[in-house]
Tab-separated table of C-alpha atoms in Angstrom:
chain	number	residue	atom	x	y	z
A	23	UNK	CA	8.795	-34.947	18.477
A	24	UNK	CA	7.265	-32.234	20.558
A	25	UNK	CA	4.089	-30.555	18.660
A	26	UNK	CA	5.204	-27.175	18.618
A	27	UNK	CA	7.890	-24.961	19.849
A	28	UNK	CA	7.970	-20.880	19.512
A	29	UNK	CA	11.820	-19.592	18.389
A	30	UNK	CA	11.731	-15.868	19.708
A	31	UNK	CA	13.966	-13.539	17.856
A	32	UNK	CA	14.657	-16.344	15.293
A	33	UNK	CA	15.102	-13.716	12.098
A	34	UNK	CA	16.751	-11.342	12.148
A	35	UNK	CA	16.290	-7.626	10.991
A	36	UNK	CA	17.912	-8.151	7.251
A	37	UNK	CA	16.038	-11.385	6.987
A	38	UNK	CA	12.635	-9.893	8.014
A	39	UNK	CA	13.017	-6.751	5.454
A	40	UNK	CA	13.439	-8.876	2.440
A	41	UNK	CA	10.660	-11.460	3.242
A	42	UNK	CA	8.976	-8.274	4.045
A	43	UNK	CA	9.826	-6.688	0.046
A	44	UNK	CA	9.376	-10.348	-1.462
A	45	UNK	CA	5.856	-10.992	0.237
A	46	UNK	CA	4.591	-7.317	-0.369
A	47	UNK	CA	5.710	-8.102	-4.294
A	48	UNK	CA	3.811	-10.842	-4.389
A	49	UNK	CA	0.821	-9.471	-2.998
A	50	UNK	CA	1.122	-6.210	-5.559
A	51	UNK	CA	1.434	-8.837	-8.556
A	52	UNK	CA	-1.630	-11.606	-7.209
A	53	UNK	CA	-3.626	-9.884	-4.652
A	54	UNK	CA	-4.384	-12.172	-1.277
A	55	UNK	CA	-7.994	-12.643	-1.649
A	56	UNK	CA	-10.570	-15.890	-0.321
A	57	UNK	CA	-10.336	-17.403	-3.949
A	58	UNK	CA	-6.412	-17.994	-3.111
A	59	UNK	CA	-6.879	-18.521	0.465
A	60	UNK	CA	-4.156	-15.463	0.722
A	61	UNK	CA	-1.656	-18.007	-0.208
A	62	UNK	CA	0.779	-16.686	-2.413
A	63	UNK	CA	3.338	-19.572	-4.163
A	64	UNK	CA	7.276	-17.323	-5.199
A	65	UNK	CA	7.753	-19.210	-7.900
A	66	UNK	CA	4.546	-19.767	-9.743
A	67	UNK	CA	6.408	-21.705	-13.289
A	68	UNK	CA	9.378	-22.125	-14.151
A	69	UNK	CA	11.281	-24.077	-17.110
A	70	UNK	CA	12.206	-27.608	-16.337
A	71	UNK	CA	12.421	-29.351	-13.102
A	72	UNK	CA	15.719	-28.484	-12.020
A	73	UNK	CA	14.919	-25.875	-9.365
A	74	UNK	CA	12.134	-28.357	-7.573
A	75	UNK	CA	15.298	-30.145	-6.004
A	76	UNK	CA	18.196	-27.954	-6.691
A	77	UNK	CA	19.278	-25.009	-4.341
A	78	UNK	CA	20.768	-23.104	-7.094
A	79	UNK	CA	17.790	-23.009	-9.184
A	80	UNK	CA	15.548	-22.787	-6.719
A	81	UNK	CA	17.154	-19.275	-5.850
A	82	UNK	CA	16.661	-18.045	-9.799
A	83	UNK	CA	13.426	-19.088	-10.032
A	84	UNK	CA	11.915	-17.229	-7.745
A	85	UNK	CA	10.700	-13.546	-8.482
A	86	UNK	CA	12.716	-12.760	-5.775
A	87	UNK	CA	15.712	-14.485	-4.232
A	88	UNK	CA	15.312	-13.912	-0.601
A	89	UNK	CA	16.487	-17.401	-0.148
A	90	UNK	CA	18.919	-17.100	2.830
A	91	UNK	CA	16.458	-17.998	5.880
A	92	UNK	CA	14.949	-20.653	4.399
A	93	UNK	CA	18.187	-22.510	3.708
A	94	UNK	CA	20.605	-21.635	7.045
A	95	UNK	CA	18.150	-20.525	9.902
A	96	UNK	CA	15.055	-22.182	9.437
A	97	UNK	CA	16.384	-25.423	8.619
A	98	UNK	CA	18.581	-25.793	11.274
A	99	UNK	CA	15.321	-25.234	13.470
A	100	UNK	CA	13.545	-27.423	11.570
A	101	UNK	CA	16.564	-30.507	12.313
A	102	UNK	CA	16.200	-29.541	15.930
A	103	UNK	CA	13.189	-30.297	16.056
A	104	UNK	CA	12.804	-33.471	14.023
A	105	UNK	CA	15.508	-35.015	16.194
A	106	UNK	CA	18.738	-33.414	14.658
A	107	UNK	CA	19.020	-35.270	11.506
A	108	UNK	CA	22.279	-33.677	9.567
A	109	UNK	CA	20.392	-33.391	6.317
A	110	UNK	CA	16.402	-31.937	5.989
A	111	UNK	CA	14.615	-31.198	2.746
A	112	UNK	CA	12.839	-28.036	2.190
A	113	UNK	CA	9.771	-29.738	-0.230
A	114	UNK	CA	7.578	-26.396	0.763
A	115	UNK	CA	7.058	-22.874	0.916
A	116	UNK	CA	4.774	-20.062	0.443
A	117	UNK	CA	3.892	-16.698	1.799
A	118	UNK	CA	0.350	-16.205	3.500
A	119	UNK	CA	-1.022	-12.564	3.745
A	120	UNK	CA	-4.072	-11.875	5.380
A	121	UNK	CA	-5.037	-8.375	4.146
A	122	UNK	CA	-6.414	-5.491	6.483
A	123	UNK	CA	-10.118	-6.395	7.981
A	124	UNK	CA	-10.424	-9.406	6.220
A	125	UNK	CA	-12.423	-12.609	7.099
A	126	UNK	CA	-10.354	-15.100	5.701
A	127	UNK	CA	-9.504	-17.904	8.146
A	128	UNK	CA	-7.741	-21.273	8.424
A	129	UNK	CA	-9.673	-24.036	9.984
A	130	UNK	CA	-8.429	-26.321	12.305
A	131	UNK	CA	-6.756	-29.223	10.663
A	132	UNK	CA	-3.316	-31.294	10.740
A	133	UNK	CA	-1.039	-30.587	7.977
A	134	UNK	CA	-0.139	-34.510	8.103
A	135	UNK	CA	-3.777	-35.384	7.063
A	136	UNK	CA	-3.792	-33.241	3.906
A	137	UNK	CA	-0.286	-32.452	2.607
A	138	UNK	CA	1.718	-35.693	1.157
A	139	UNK	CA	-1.450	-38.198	2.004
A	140	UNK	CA	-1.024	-39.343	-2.416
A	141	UNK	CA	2.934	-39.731	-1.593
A	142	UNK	CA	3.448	-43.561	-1.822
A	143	UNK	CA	6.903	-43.511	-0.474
A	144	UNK	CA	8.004	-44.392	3.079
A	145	UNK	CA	6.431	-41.960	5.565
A	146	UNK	CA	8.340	-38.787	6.231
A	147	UNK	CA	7.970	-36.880	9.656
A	148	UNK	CA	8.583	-33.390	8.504
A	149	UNK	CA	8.186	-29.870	10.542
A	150	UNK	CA	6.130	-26.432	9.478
A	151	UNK	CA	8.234	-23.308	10.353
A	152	UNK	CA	5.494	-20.559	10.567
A	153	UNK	CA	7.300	-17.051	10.515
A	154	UNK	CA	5.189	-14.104	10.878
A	155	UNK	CA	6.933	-11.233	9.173
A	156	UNK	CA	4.783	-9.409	11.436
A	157	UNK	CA	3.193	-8.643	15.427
A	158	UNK	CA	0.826	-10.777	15.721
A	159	UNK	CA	-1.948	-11.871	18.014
A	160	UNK	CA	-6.033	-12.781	18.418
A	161	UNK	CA	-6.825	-9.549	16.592
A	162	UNK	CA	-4.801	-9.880	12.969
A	163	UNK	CA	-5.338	-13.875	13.338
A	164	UNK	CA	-2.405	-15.581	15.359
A	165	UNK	CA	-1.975	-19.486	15.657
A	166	UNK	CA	-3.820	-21.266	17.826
A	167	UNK	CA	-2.670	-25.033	18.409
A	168	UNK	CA	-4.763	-27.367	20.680
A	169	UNK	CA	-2.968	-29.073	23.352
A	170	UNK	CA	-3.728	-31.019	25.950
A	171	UNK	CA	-7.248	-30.365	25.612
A	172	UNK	CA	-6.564	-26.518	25.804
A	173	UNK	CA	-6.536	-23.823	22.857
A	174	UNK	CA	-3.613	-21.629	23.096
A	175	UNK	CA	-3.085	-18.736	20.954
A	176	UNK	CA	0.230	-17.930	19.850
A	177	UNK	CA	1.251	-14.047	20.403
A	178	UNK	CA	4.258	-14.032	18.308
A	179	UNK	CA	7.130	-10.733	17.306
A	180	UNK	CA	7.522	-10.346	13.886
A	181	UNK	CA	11.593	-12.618	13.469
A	182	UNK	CA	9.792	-14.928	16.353
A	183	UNK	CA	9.491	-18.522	14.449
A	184	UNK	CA	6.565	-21.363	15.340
A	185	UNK	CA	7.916	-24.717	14.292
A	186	UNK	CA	4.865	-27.236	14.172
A	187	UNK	CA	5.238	-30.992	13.960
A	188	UNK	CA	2.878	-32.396	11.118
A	189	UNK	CA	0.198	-34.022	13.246
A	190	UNK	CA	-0.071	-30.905	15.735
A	191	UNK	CA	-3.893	-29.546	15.326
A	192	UNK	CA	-3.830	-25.709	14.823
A	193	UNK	CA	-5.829	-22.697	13.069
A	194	UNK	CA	-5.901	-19.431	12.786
A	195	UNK	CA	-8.641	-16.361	12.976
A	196	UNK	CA	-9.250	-13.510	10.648
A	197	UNK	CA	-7.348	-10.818	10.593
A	198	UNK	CA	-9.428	-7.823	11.691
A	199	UNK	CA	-6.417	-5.068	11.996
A	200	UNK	CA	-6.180	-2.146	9.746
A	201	UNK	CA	-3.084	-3.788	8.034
A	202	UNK	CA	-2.207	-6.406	6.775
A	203	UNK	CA	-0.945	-9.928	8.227
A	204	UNK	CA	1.991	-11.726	6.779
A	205	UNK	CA	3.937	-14.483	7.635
A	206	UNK	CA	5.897	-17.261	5.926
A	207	UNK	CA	5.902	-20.613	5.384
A	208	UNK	CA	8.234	-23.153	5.159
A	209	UNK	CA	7.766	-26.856	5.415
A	210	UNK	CA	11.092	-29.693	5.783
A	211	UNK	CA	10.977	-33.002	5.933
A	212	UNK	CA	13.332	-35.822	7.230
A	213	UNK	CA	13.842	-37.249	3.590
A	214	UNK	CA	13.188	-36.416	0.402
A	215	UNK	CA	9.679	-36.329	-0.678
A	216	UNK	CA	8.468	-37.340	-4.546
A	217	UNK	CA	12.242	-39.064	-5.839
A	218	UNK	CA	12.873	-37.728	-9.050
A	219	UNK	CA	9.399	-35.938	-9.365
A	220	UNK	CA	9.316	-34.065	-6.326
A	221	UNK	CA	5.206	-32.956	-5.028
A	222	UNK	CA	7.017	-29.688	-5.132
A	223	UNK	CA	10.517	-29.390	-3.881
A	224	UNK	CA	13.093	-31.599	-2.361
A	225	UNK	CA	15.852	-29.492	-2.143
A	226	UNK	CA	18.240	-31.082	0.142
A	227	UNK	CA	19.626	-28.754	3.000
A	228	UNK	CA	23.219	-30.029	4.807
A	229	UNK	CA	22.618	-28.979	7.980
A	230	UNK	CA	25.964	-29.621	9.703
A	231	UNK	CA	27.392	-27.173	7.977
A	232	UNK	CA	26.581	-23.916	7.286
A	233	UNK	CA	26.300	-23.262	3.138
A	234	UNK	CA	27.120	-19.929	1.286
A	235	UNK	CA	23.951	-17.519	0.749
């Protein structure tokens, strides 16, 4: 599995307005700040556990339902690049917004040495679709993934998608722009993750055909 690939013009224009409204929501309701990392979760509780693994209730539990990327485009990227399995499970996703001259900043790490390290199951390759919901570069605080001992930044178009494989080192700088940075984040592995207690989600996503919104 390759440790990153850049999707231009992934999202399209609908897609991008209602992350846009969904993220901006969020942000008025819990404001990004350094005590949340300017992580922001769309469904922060909800009754039961039905909508950790079920599409349906996924949708209805979140504040918004701006569901459609993350279960027809992104996943379908995400397959691709875990080697075109015909079923993927979203088990993450999240919005991150950096606010306007901010210092908040994402060391480097790899997402496979901190996310699902307490799962005992079998081990799951799984992909991180990064989609900034808008421009982005070294001065609002782009990616940056090493490889082959080189940093590269990752000048992205808001709709542009950055799939990352989970043992692909990468960061990101503070946004120093007089507006603010979003993007979102989706994570899918190549099984589910958690059985019948998901760590989050395990939503199940057919990828060889394409599902209703």
């Amino acid at each position: 599995m390759r440790p990153f690939a850049v999707v231009r013009g992934a999202l399209g224009a609908d897609a991008l307005a209602d992350l846009r409204r969904e993220a901006d929501a969020l942000a008025a309701t819990t404001p990004p700040t350094a005590a949340n990392g300017c992580v922001l979760e769309p469904v922060v509780a909800a009754a039961g556990e039905a909508w950790r693994a079920d599409r349906a209730a996924y949708a209805a539990a979140r504040r918004e339902t701006c569901v459609a990327a993350l279960f027809d485009a992104l996943p379908r990227l995400a397959a691709a690049h875990l080697g075109a399995p015909d079923r993927v499970f979203l088990f993450n996703d999240h919005f991150v917004v950096k606010p306007a001259r901010s210092d908040v900043a994402f060391r480097w790490h790899r997402d496979v040495d901190e996310q699902l390290a307490s799962f005992a199951g079998p081990r799951r390759r799984y992909v991180s679709c990064w989609c900034p919901l808008d421009d982005v570069d070294e001065a609002n605080g782009c990616l940056v993934v090493r490889f082959r001992g080189e940093e590269l930044p990752l000048r992205c178009a808001a709709g542009d998608v950055v799939l990352l494989s989970d043992d692909c080192e990468h960061a990101s700088g503070a946004n120093g722009s007089a507006f603010p940075r979003r993007a979102l984040y989706a994570q899918y592995s190549d099984g589910a993750v958690g059985g019948d207690r998901p760590l989050r989600l395990a939503i199940p996503v057919d990828v060889a055909r394409r599902e209703p919104p």
